[in-house]
Amino acid sequence: MKIAIVGVSGAVGQEFLRILEERTLPVDELVLFGSQRSAGRKYNFRGKEIEVKLLQHNDDFKGIDFALTSAGAGTSREFADTITKHGTVMIDNSSAFRMDADVPLVVPEVNPEDAKNAPRRIIANPNCTTIQMVVALNAVEKLSHITRVHVSTYQSASGAGAAGMAELEAQYAELGAGKEPTVAKFAFQLAYNVIPHIDVFTDNDYTKEEMKMFHETRKIMHSDIRVSATCVRVPVMRAHSESVWLETERPVSVEEVRAAFAKEPGVVLMDEPAEKVYPMPLFIAGKDPVYVGRIRKDLTCDNGLTFWCVSDQIKKGAALNAVQILETLI
Ligand SMILES: NC(=O)c1ccc[n+]([C@@H]2O[C@H](COP(=O)([O-])OP(=O)(O)OC[C@H]3O[C@@H](n4cnc5c(N)ncnc54)[C@H](OP(=O)(O)O)[C@@H]3O)[C@@H](O)[C@H]2O)c1
């Protein structure tokens, strides 16, 4: 099998390399792509140095079975035809095609069968905050239909890519040295702060990130579920956290939900509050599953339930989910 990674120098691209090393996929050849910025750079994969090629409109994708793309929505839109024209299946991490009717939006634990119907040979990887939430919601949906969700997210700096991580690190160093912090990637200083603003604002005053959680959840779960989100950037380096409140058609007990989470593929139950056992991003970073804890009945609504959910968004929220889609296909 011949695989390409497009955007290998980025936060998600680097995770692709690590995940392909870790897993047992039969990769006969790996081809790496980037822009002018990283073309010519070399990365090690399974003991071999591979040079990054410049992504261009040519026939470089001929013979490549799968392209794992994470180079932003503009690049995906511009190069989709070039990538897929010789039969390559493009598994795309960007938001470019997620809501297109003829592009499946897939989380393998939730809707793996959708991946089989990709007439444009493009499969979209959902938004990172949506992926971890639907993996958890899927366990509850099997008990009773979820009608609505309120969610507040606590999103790490790495959600904004390699530059986001570098900016947070630099800000703490600058502040520690008594200097003015550099603010470029985020709207404000993130160090010692939280910013209730991710992506651009839309006409209804929700951000694009928040509306992705509304629309993408419905598409993945094939559901009329409504999601009202507040997405917040926090000074955490890696792994996103979410405080989720949901309402089901029939009341479900905390015990039922705990049992459902415990047996749900891709979910790890971490819920022993008396022992201070609950998931936190510092300790979940680098891990594969979606962790849930702090499960409680909602105090304002008989059919309501609330829980806390943490996952490494570069892994399950991006690279790992895309590789799992590839594994589903083969
Ligand atoms: N970070 C996350 O948590 C996360 C989660 C889910 C989805 N995503 C999505 O994944 C994509 C990448 O995110 P990231 O966080 O990895 O960003 P990043 O760290 O900023 O990396 C961006 C990558 O895109 C490449 N690139 C940009 N323009 C290109 C072009 N014209 N041709 C070829 N390569 C190009 C860059 O290569 P050069 O260095 O060569 O320019 C770099 O490898 C985005 O669409 C993002 O929305 C990110």
PDB file of C-alpha atoms in Angstrom, residues 28-293:
ATOM      1  CA  ASP A  28       5.012  -0.240   1.294  1.00  0.00           C
ATOM      2  CA  GLU A  29       5.802   3.340   0.420  1.00  0.00           C
ATOM      3  CA  LEU A  30       5.213   6.663   2.126  1.00  0.00           C
ATOM      4  CA  VAL A  31       5.336   9.891   0.123  1.00  0.00           C
ATOM      5  CA  LEU A  32       5.473  13.245   1.930  1.00  0.00           C
ATOM      6  CA  PHE A  33       4.254  16.605   0.648  1.00  0.00           C
ATOM      7  CA  GLY A  34       4.483  20.202   1.800  1.00  0.00           C
ATOM      8  CA  SER A  35       4.683  23.742   0.528  1.00  0.00           C
ATOM      9  CA  GLN A  36       7.873  25.621  -0.441  1.00  0.00           C
ATOM     10  CA  ARG A  37       8.475  26.084   3.284  1.00  0.00           C
ATOM     11  CA  SER A  38       9.184  22.408   4.020  1.00  0.00           C
ATOM     12  CA  ALA A  39       9.931  20.899   0.575  1.00  0.00           C
ATOM     13  CA  GLY A  40      13.354  19.217   0.701  1.00  0.00           C
ATOM     14  CA  ARG A  41      13.221  18.630   4.468  1.00  0.00           C
ATOM     15  CA  LYS A  42      13.707  14.988   5.515  1.00  0.00           C
ATOM     16  CA  TYR A  43      11.682  12.936   7.990  1.00  0.00           C
ATOM     17  CA  ASN A  44      12.441   9.503   9.358  1.00  0.00           C
ATOM     18  CA  PHE A  45       9.881   6.739   8.886  1.00  0.00           C
ATOM     19  CA  ARG A  46      10.535   3.123   9.900  1.00  0.00           C
ATOM     20  CA  GLY A  47      14.295   3.676   9.713  1.00  0.00           C
ATOM     21  CA  LYS A  48      14.315   5.446   6.332  1.00  0.00           C
ATOM     22  CA  GLU A  49      14.763   9.148   5.529  1.00  0.00           C
ATOM     23  CA  ILE A  50      12.021  10.505   3.276  1.00  0.00           C
ATOM     24  CA  GLU A  51      12.328  13.890   1.571  1.00  0.00           C
ATOM     25  CA  VAL A  52       9.290  16.196   1.474  1.00  0.00           C
ATOM     26  CA  LYS A  53       8.078  16.875  -2.073  1.00  0.00           C
ATOM     27  CA  LEU A  54       6.578  20.165  -3.155  1.00  0.00           C
ATOM     28  CA  LEU A  55       2.803  19.795  -3.618  1.00  0.00           C
ATOM     29  CA  GLN A  56       2.114  20.754  -7.221  1.00  0.00           C
ATOM     30  CA  HIS A  57      -0.470  20.251  -9.955  1.00  0.00           C
ATOM     31  CA  ASN A  58       1.185  17.248 -11.608  1.00  0.00           C
ATOM     32  CA  ASP A  59       0.890  13.431 -11.613  1.00  0.00           C
ATOM     33  CA  ASP A  60       2.737  12.775  -8.330  1.00  0.00           C
ATOM     34  CA  PHE A  61      -0.298  11.015  -6.855  1.00  0.00           C
ATOM     35  CA  LYS A  62      -0.430   8.361  -9.593  1.00  0.00           C
ATOM     36  CA  GLY A  63      -0.152   4.968  -7.872  1.00  0.00           C
ATOM     37  CA  ILE A  64      -0.836   6.349  -4.384  1.00  0.00           C
ATOM     38  CA  ASP A  65      -3.736   4.518  -2.718  1.00  0.00           C
ATOM     39  CA  PHE A  66      -4.522   6.935   0.117  1.00  0.00           C
ATOM     40  CA  ALA A  67      -3.617  10.576   0.769  1.00  0.00           C
ATOM     41  CA  LEU A  68      -3.890  11.811   4.349  1.00  0.00           C
ATOM     42  CA  THR A  69      -4.259  15.556   3.900  1.00  0.00           C
ATOM     43  CA  SER A  70      -3.833  18.177   6.646  1.00  0.00           C
ATOM     44  CA  ALA A  71      -2.686  21.367   4.953  1.00  0.00           C
ATOM     45  CA  GLY A  72      -5.684  23.648   5.543  1.00  0.00           C
ATOM     46  CA  ALA A  73      -8.995  24.027   3.712  1.00  0.00           C
ATOM     47  CA  GLY A  74      -7.636  26.249   0.920  1.00  0.00           C
ATOM     48  CA  THR A  75      -4.947  23.723  -0.032  1.00  0.00           C
ATOM     49  CA  SER A  76      -7.444  20.848   0.098  1.00  0.00           C
ATOM     50  CA  ARG A  77      -9.856  22.697  -2.180  1.00  0.00           C
ATOM     51  CA  GLU A  78      -7.127  23.669  -4.609  1.00  0.00           C
ATOM     52  CA  PHE A  79      -5.499  20.222  -4.830  1.00  0.00           C
ATOM     53  CA  ALA A  80      -8.444  17.778  -4.414  1.00  0.00           C
ATOM     54  CA  ASP A  81      -8.685  17.072  -8.164  1.00  0.00           C
ATOM     55  CA  THR A  82      -4.923  16.669  -8.525  1.00  0.00           C
ATOM     56  CA  ILE A  83      -4.855  14.264  -5.585  1.00  0.00           C
ATOM     57  CA  THR A  84      -7.856  12.108  -6.588  1.00  0.00           C
ATOM     58  CA  LYS A  85      -7.716  12.139 -10.415  1.00  0.00           C
ATOM     59  CA  HIS A  86      -5.733   8.872 -10.714  1.00  0.00           C
ATOM     60  CA  GLY A  87      -7.833   6.982  -8.135  1.00  0.00           C
ATOM     61  CA  THR A  88      -6.213   8.064  -4.857  1.00  0.00           C
ATOM     62  CA  VAL A  89      -8.658   8.248  -1.941  1.00  0.00           C
ATOM     63  CA  MET A  90      -8.208  11.542  -0.067  1.00  0.00           C
ATOM     64  CA  ILE A  91      -8.906  11.478   3.683  1.00  0.00           C
ATOM     65  CA  ASP A  92      -9.068  15.154   4.486  1.00  0.00           C
ATOM     66  CA  ASN A  93      -8.594  16.815   7.864  1.00  0.00           C
ATOM     67  CA  SER A  94      -9.670  20.265   6.788  1.00  0.00           C
ATOM     68  CA  SER A  95     -13.145  21.777   6.822  1.00  0.00           C
ATOM     69  CA  ALA A  96     -13.202  22.112   3.003  1.00  0.00           C
ATOM     70  CA  PHE A  97     -15.661  19.320   2.136  1.00  0.00           C
ATOM     71  CA  ARG A  98     -17.187  18.240   5.442  1.00  0.00           C
ATOM     72  CA  MET A  99     -20.729  19.384   4.761  1.00  0.00           C
ATOM     73  CA  ASP A 100     -20.811  18.463   1.031  1.00  0.00           C
ATOM     74  CA  ALA A 101     -23.644  15.969   0.440  1.00  0.00           C
ATOM     75  CA  ASP A 102     -21.428  13.703  -1.690  1.00  0.00           C
ATOM     76  CA  VAL A 103     -18.559  13.598   0.825  1.00  0.00           C
ATOM     77  CA  PRO A 104     -18.930  11.287   3.829  1.00  0.00           C
ATOM     78  CA  LEU A 105     -17.991  12.704   7.231  1.00  0.00           C
ATOM     79  CA  VAL A 106     -16.760   9.783   9.261  1.00  0.00           C
ATOM     80  CA  VAL A 107     -15.954   8.788  12.827  1.00  0.00           C
ATOM     81  CA  PRO A 108     -15.286   5.029  12.656  1.00  0.00           C
ATOM     82  CA  GLU A 109     -16.845   4.286  16.078  1.00  0.00           C
ATOM     83  CA  VAL A 110     -20.076   6.036  15.024  1.00  0.00           C
ATOM     84  CA  ASN A 111     -20.746   5.830  11.258  1.00  0.00           C
ATOM     85  CA  PRO A 112     -18.098   3.578   9.639  1.00  0.00           C
ATOM     86  CA  GLU A 113     -20.485   2.437   6.895  1.00  0.00           C
ATOM     87  CA  ASP A 114     -20.642   6.001   5.502  1.00  0.00           C
ATOM     88  CA  ALA A 115     -16.979   5.727   4.457  1.00  0.00           C
ATOM     89  CA  LYS A 116     -17.931   3.187   1.781  1.00  0.00           C
ATOM     90  CA  ASN A 117     -19.934   5.739  -0.191  1.00  0.00           C
ATOM     91  CA  ALA A 118     -17.394   8.310  -1.399  1.00  0.00           C
ATOM     92  CA  PRO A 119     -18.196   9.045  -5.061  1.00  0.00           C
ATOM     93  CA  ARG A 120     -15.600  11.868  -5.252  1.00  0.00           C
ATOM     94  CA  ARG A 121     -12.957   9.669  -3.543  1.00  0.00           C
ATOM     95  CA  ILE A 122     -12.902  12.249  -0.739  1.00  0.00           C
ATOM     96  CA  ILE A 123     -13.697  11.333   2.863  1.00  0.00           C
ATOM     97  CA  ALA A 124     -13.785  14.127   5.395  1.00  0.00           C
ATOM     98  CA  ASN A 125     -12.453  13.915   8.929  1.00  0.00           C
ATOM     99  CA  PRO A 126     -14.725  15.947  11.227  1.00  0.00           C
ATOM    100  CA  ASN A 127     -13.801  18.924  13.364  1.00  0.00           C
ATOM    101  CA  CYS A 128     -11.753  17.826  16.403  1.00  0.00           C
ATOM    102  CA  THR A 129     -14.201  19.016  19.075  1.00  0.00           C
ATOM    103  CA  THR A 130     -17.048  17.238  17.281  1.00  0.00           C
ATOM    104  CA  ILE A 131     -15.176  13.933  16.968  1.00  0.00           C
ATOM    105  CA  GLN A 132     -14.565  13.475  20.685  1.00  0.00           C
ATOM    106  CA  MET A 133     -18.104  14.564  21.559  1.00  0.00           C
ATOM    107  CA  VAL A 134     -19.870  12.204  19.128  1.00  0.00           C
ATOM    108  CA  VAL A 135     -17.760   9.214  20.237  1.00  0.00           C
ATOM    109  CA  ALA A 136     -19.108   9.825  23.763  1.00  0.00           C
ATOM    110  CA  LEU A 137     -22.661  10.755  22.684  1.00  0.00           C
ATOM    111  CA  ASN A 138     -22.923   7.573  20.631  1.00  0.00           C
ATOM    112  CA  ALA A 139     -22.913   5.510  23.847  1.00  0.00           C
ATOM    113  CA  VAL A 140     -25.875   7.474  25.243  1.00  0.00           C
ATOM    114  CA  GLU A 141     -27.755   7.536  21.925  1.00  0.00           C
ATOM    115  CA  LYS A 142     -27.895   3.719  22.083  1.00  0.00           C
ATOM    116  CA  LEU A 143     -29.845   4.046  25.371  1.00  0.00           C
ATOM    117  CA  SER A 144     -32.238   6.803  24.314  1.00  0.00           C
ATOM    118  CA  HIS A 145     -32.330   9.333  21.496  1.00  0.00           C
ATOM    119  CA  ILE A 146     -30.478  12.558  22.405  1.00  0.00           C
ATOM    120  CA  THR A 147     -32.591  15.561  21.473  1.00  0.00           C
ATOM    121  CA  ARG A 148     -30.212  18.357  22.431  1.00  0.00           C
ATOM    122  CA  VAL A 149     -26.790  19.194  23.795  1.00  0.00           C
ATOM    123  CA  HIS A 150     -25.220  22.216  25.423  1.00  0.00           C
ATOM    124  CA  VAL A 151     -21.456  22.114  25.378  1.00  0.00           C
ATOM    125  CA  SER A 152     -18.635  24.385  26.496  1.00  0.00           C
ATOM    126  CA  THR A 153     -15.219  23.507  25.166  1.00  0.00           C
ATOM    127  CA  TYR A 154     -11.782  24.109  26.672  1.00  0.00           C
ATOM    128  CA  GLN A 155      -9.565  23.894  23.586  1.00  0.00           C
ATOM    129  CA  SER A 156      -5.794  23.648  23.708  1.00  0.00           C
ATOM    130  CA  ALA A 157      -3.308  25.860  21.869  1.00  0.00           C
ATOM    131  CA  SER A 158      -2.301  23.018  19.534  1.00  0.00           C
ATOM    132  CA  GLY A 159      -5.777  23.175  17.988  1.00  0.00           C
ATOM    133  CA  ALA A 160      -4.326  26.194  16.165  1.00  0.00           C
ATOM    134  CA  GLY A 161      -1.465  24.096  14.787  1.00  0.00           C
ATOM    135  CA  ALA A 162       2.290  24.175  15.327  1.00  0.00           C
ATOM    136  CA  ALA A 163       2.270  28.005  15.382  1.00  0.00           C
ATOM    137  CA  GLY A 164      -0.354  27.991  18.183  1.00  0.00           C
ATOM    138  CA  MET A 165       1.815  25.788  20.367  1.00  0.00           C
ATOM    139  CA  ALA A 166       4.915  27.887  19.688  1.00  0.00           C
ATOM    140  CA  GLU A 167       3.028  31.093  20.558  1.00  0.00           C
ATOM    141  CA  LEU A 168       1.808  29.790  23.933  1.00  0.00           C
ATOM    142  CA  GLU A 169       5.282  28.553  24.845  1.00  0.00           C
ATOM    143  CA  ALA A 170       6.845  31.865  23.764  1.00  0.00           C
ATOM    144  CA  GLN A 171       4.299  33.928  25.728  1.00  0.00           C
ATOM    145  CA  TYR A 172       5.107  32.162  29.025  1.00  0.00           C
ATOM    146  CA  ALA A 173       8.854  32.583  28.348  1.00  0.00           C
ATOM    147  CA  GLU A 174       8.427  36.270  27.444  1.00  0.00           C
ATOM    148  CA  LEU A 175       6.263  37.003  30.479  1.00  0.00           C
ATOM    149  CA  GLY A 176       8.737  35.134  32.716  1.00  0.00           C
ATOM    150  CA  ALA A 177      11.509  37.367  31.372  1.00  0.00           C
ATOM    151  CA  GLY A 178       9.456  40.508  32.063  1.00  0.00           C
ATOM    152  CA  LYS A 179       8.810  41.154  28.359  1.00  0.00           C
ATOM    153  CA  GLU A 180       5.629  42.018  26.459  1.00  0.00           C
ATOM    154  CA  PRO A 181       4.175  38.745  25.054  1.00  0.00           C
ATOM    155  CA  THR A 182       3.968  38.300  21.280  1.00  0.00           C
ATOM    156  CA  VAL A 183       0.353  37.967  20.089  1.00  0.00           C
ATOM    157  CA  ALA A 184      -0.044  36.745  16.494  1.00  0.00           C
ATOM    158  CA  LYS A 185      -1.954  33.478  16.143  1.00  0.00           C
ATOM    159  CA  PHE A 186      -4.606  34.104  18.812  1.00  0.00           C
ATOM    160  CA  ALA A 187      -6.833  37.183  19.131  1.00  0.00           C
ATOM    161  CA  PHE A 188      -5.351  37.994  22.573  1.00  0.00           C
ATOM    162  CA  GLN A 189      -2.609  36.860  24.932  1.00  0.00           C
ATOM    163  CA  LEU A 190      -3.468  33.214  25.741  1.00  0.00           C
ATOM    164  CA  ALA A 191      -0.987  32.686  28.582  1.00  0.00           C
ATOM    165  CA  TYR A 192      -2.820  33.227  31.930  1.00  0.00           C
ATOM    166  CA  ASN A 193      -6.028  33.797  29.981  1.00  0.00           C
ATOM    167  CA  VAL A 194      -9.018  32.087  28.309  1.00  0.00           C
ATOM    168  CA  ILE A 195     -10.421  33.347  25.003  1.00  0.00           C
ATOM    169  CA  PRO A 196     -14.114  32.670  24.183  1.00  0.00           C
ATOM    170  CA  HIS A 197     -13.495  32.945  20.468  1.00  0.00           C
ATOM    171  CA  ILE A 198     -12.305  30.224  18.057  1.00  0.00           C
ATOM    172  CA  ASP A 199     -12.529  30.806  14.285  1.00  0.00           C
ATOM    173  CA  VAL A 200     -14.600  33.678  12.897  1.00  0.00           C
ATOM    174  CA  PHE A 201     -18.017  34.899  14.049  1.00  0.00           C
ATOM    175  CA  THR A 202     -21.034  34.070  11.880  1.00  0.00           C
ATOM    176  CA  ASP A 203     -24.322  35.952  11.351  1.00  0.00           C
ATOM    177  CA  ASN A 204     -25.979  34.426  14.450  1.00  0.00           C
ATOM    178  CA  ASP A 205     -23.041  35.488  16.679  1.00  0.00           C
ATOM    179  CA  TYR A 206     -21.898  31.889  17.116  1.00  0.00           C
ATOM    180  CA  THR A 207     -18.412  31.222  15.777  1.00  0.00           C
ATOM    181  CA  LYS A 208     -17.761  28.933  12.815  1.00  0.00           C
ATOM    182  CA  GLU A 209     -16.195  26.432  15.235  1.00  0.00           C
ATOM    183  CA  GLU A 210     -19.419  26.408  17.279  1.00  0.00           C
ATOM    184  CA  MET A 211     -21.597  25.977  14.191  1.00  0.00           C
ATOM    185  CA  LYS A 212     -19.374  23.101  13.039  1.00  0.00           C
ATOM    186  CA  MET A 213     -20.351  21.300  16.238  1.00  0.00           C
ATOM    187  CA  PHE A 214     -24.046  21.865  15.399  1.00  0.00           C
ATOM    188  CA  HIS A 215     -23.957  20.751  11.754  1.00  0.00           C
ATOM    189  CA  GLU A 216     -21.290  18.057  11.830  1.00  0.00           C
ATOM    190  CA  THR A 217     -22.843  16.232  14.819  1.00  0.00           C
ATOM    191  CA  ARG A 218     -26.132  15.931  12.908  1.00  0.00           C
ATOM    192  CA  LYS A 219     -24.425  14.636   9.768  1.00  0.00           C
ATOM    193  CA  ILE A 220     -22.261  12.037  11.574  1.00  0.00           C
ATOM    194  CA  MET A 221     -25.010  10.776  13.868  1.00  0.00           C
ATOM    195  CA  HIS A 222     -27.732  10.942  11.171  1.00  0.00           C
ATOM    196  CA  SER A 223     -29.784  12.735  13.774  1.00  0.00           C
ATOM    197  CA  ASP A 224     -32.027  15.755  14.343  1.00  0.00           C
ATOM    198  CA  ILE A 225     -29.997  16.503  17.510  1.00  0.00           C
ATOM    199  CA  ARG A 226     -29.428  20.207  18.245  1.00  0.00           C
ATOM    200  CA  VAL A 227     -26.093  21.376  19.634  1.00  0.00           C
ATOM    201  CA  SER A 228     -25.496  24.765  21.207  1.00  0.00           C
ATOM    202  CA  ALA A 229     -21.766  25.270  21.779  1.00  0.00           C
ATOM    203  CA  THR A 230     -19.449  27.844  23.322  1.00  0.00           C
ATOM    204  CA  CYS A 231     -15.903  27.184  22.139  1.00  0.00           C
ATOM    205  CA  VAL A 232     -13.112  28.544  24.306  1.00  0.00           C
ATOM    206  CA  ARG A 233      -9.328  28.558  23.860  1.00  0.00           C
ATOM    207  CA  VAL A 234      -7.442  27.786  27.083  1.00  0.00           C
ATOM    208  CA  PRO A 235      -3.695  27.895  27.845  1.00  0.00           C
ATOM    209  CA  VAL A 236      -3.302  24.117  27.632  1.00  0.00           C
ATOM    210  CA  MET A 237      -0.750  22.762  25.172  1.00  0.00           C
ATOM    211  CA  ARG A 238      -2.523  19.652  23.950  1.00  0.00           C
ATOM    212  CA  ALA A 239      -5.891  17.793  24.319  1.00  0.00           C
ATOM    213  CA  HIS A 240      -9.326  19.393  24.317  1.00  0.00           C
ATOM    214  CA  SER A 241     -11.809  19.194  27.202  1.00  0.00           C
ATOM    215  CA  GLU A 242     -15.587  19.583  27.001  1.00  0.00           C
ATOM    216  CA  SER A 243     -18.335  20.099  29.540  1.00  0.00           C
ATOM    217  CA  VAL A 244     -21.359  18.407  27.960  1.00  0.00           C
ATOM    218  CA  TRP A 245     -25.007  18.665  28.996  1.00  0.00           C
ATOM    219  CA  LEU A 246     -27.488  16.505  27.118  1.00  0.00           C
ATOM    220  CA  GLU A 247     -31.206  15.756  27.090  1.00  0.00           C
ATOM    221  CA  THR A 248     -32.582  12.355  26.099  1.00  0.00           C
ATOM    222  CA  GLU A 249     -36.095  11.323  25.039  1.00  0.00           C
ATOM    223  CA  ARG A 250     -36.520   9.121  28.126  1.00  0.00           C
ATOM    224  CA  PRO A 251     -34.759   9.701  31.436  1.00  0.00           C
ATOM    225  CA  VAL A 252     -31.564   7.642  31.679  1.00  0.00           C
ATOM    226  CA  SER A 253     -29.848   6.968  34.993  1.00  0.00           C
ATOM    227  CA  VAL A 254     -26.223   7.765  35.806  1.00  0.00           C
ATOM    228  CA  GLU A 255     -25.630   4.019  36.349  1.00  0.00           C
ATOM    229  CA  GLU A 256     -26.963   3.174  32.879  1.00  0.00           C
ATOM    230  CA  VAL A 257     -24.782   5.815  31.280  1.00  0.00           C
ATOM    231  CA  ARG A 258     -21.683   4.737  33.221  1.00  0.00           C
ATOM    232  CA  ALA A 259     -22.238   1.163  32.051  1.00  0.00           C
ATOM    233  CA  ALA A 260     -22.783   2.343  28.462  1.00  0.00           C
ATOM    234  CA  PHE A 261     -19.561   4.421  28.479  1.00  0.00           C
ATOM    235  CA  ALA A 262     -17.625   1.518  30.020  1.00  0.00           C
ATOM    236  CA  LYS A 263     -18.406  -0.753  27.100  1.00  0.00           C
ATOM    237  CA  GLU A 264     -18.359   1.812  24.283  1.00  0.00           C
ATOM    238  CA  PRO A 265     -15.481   1.323  21.789  1.00  0.00           C
ATOM    239  CA  GLY A 266     -13.049   4.240  21.899  1.00  0.00           C
ATOM    240  CA  VAL A 267     -14.301   5.508  25.272  1.00  0.00           C
ATOM    241  CA  VAL A 268     -12.569   5.164  28.648  1.00  0.00           C
ATOM    242  CA  LEU A 269     -14.613   5.758  31.771  1.00  0.00           C
ATOM    243  CA  MET A 270     -12.670   7.725  34.412  1.00  0.00           C
ATOM    244  CA  ASP A 271     -15.281   8.573  36.979  1.00  0.00           C
ATOM    245  CA  GLU A 272     -14.454   8.101  40.643  1.00  0.00           C
ATOM    246  CA  PRO A 273     -14.874  11.618  41.999  1.00  0.00           C
ATOM    247  CA  ALA A 274     -14.274  10.614  45.636  1.00  0.00           C
ATOM    248  CA  GLU A 275     -10.833   9.324  44.589  1.00  0.00           C
ATOM    249  CA  LYS A 276     -10.157  12.421  42.446  1.00  0.00           C
ATOM    250  CA  VAL A 277     -10.376  10.261  39.325  1.00  0.00           C
ATOM    251  CA  TYR A 278     -11.509  12.301  36.323  1.00  0.00           C
ATOM    252  CA  PRO A 279      -9.832  13.071  32.994  1.00  0.00           C
ATOM    253  CA  MET A 280      -7.523  16.099  32.590  1.00  0.00           C
ATOM    254  CA  PRO A 281      -5.763  17.238  29.406  1.00  0.00           C
ATOM    255  CA  LEU A 282      -2.277  17.236  30.948  1.00  0.00           C
ATOM    256  CA  PHE A 283      -2.514  13.487  31.500  1.00  0.00           C
ATOM    257  CA  ILE A 284      -4.581  12.548  28.439  1.00  0.00           C
ATOM    258  CA  ALA A 285      -2.269  14.205  25.860  1.00  0.00           C
ATOM    259  CA  GLY A 286      -0.720  11.561  23.612  1.00  0.00           C
ATOM    260  CA  LYS A 287      -3.381   8.933  24.309  1.00  0.00           C
ATOM    261  CA  ASP A 288      -5.808   7.441  21.774  1.00  0.00           C
ATOM    262  CA  PRO A 289      -9.258   7.175  23.426  1.00  0.00           C
ATOM    263  CA  VAL A 290     -11.917   9.655  24.496  1.00  0.00           C
ATOM    264  CA  TYR A 291     -12.038   9.887  28.298  1.00  0.00           C
ATOM    265  CA  VAL A 292     -15.270  10.659  30.198  1.00  0.00           C
ATOM    266  CA  GLY A 293     -15.973  11.411  33.844  1.00  0.00           C
TER     267      GLY A 293
END
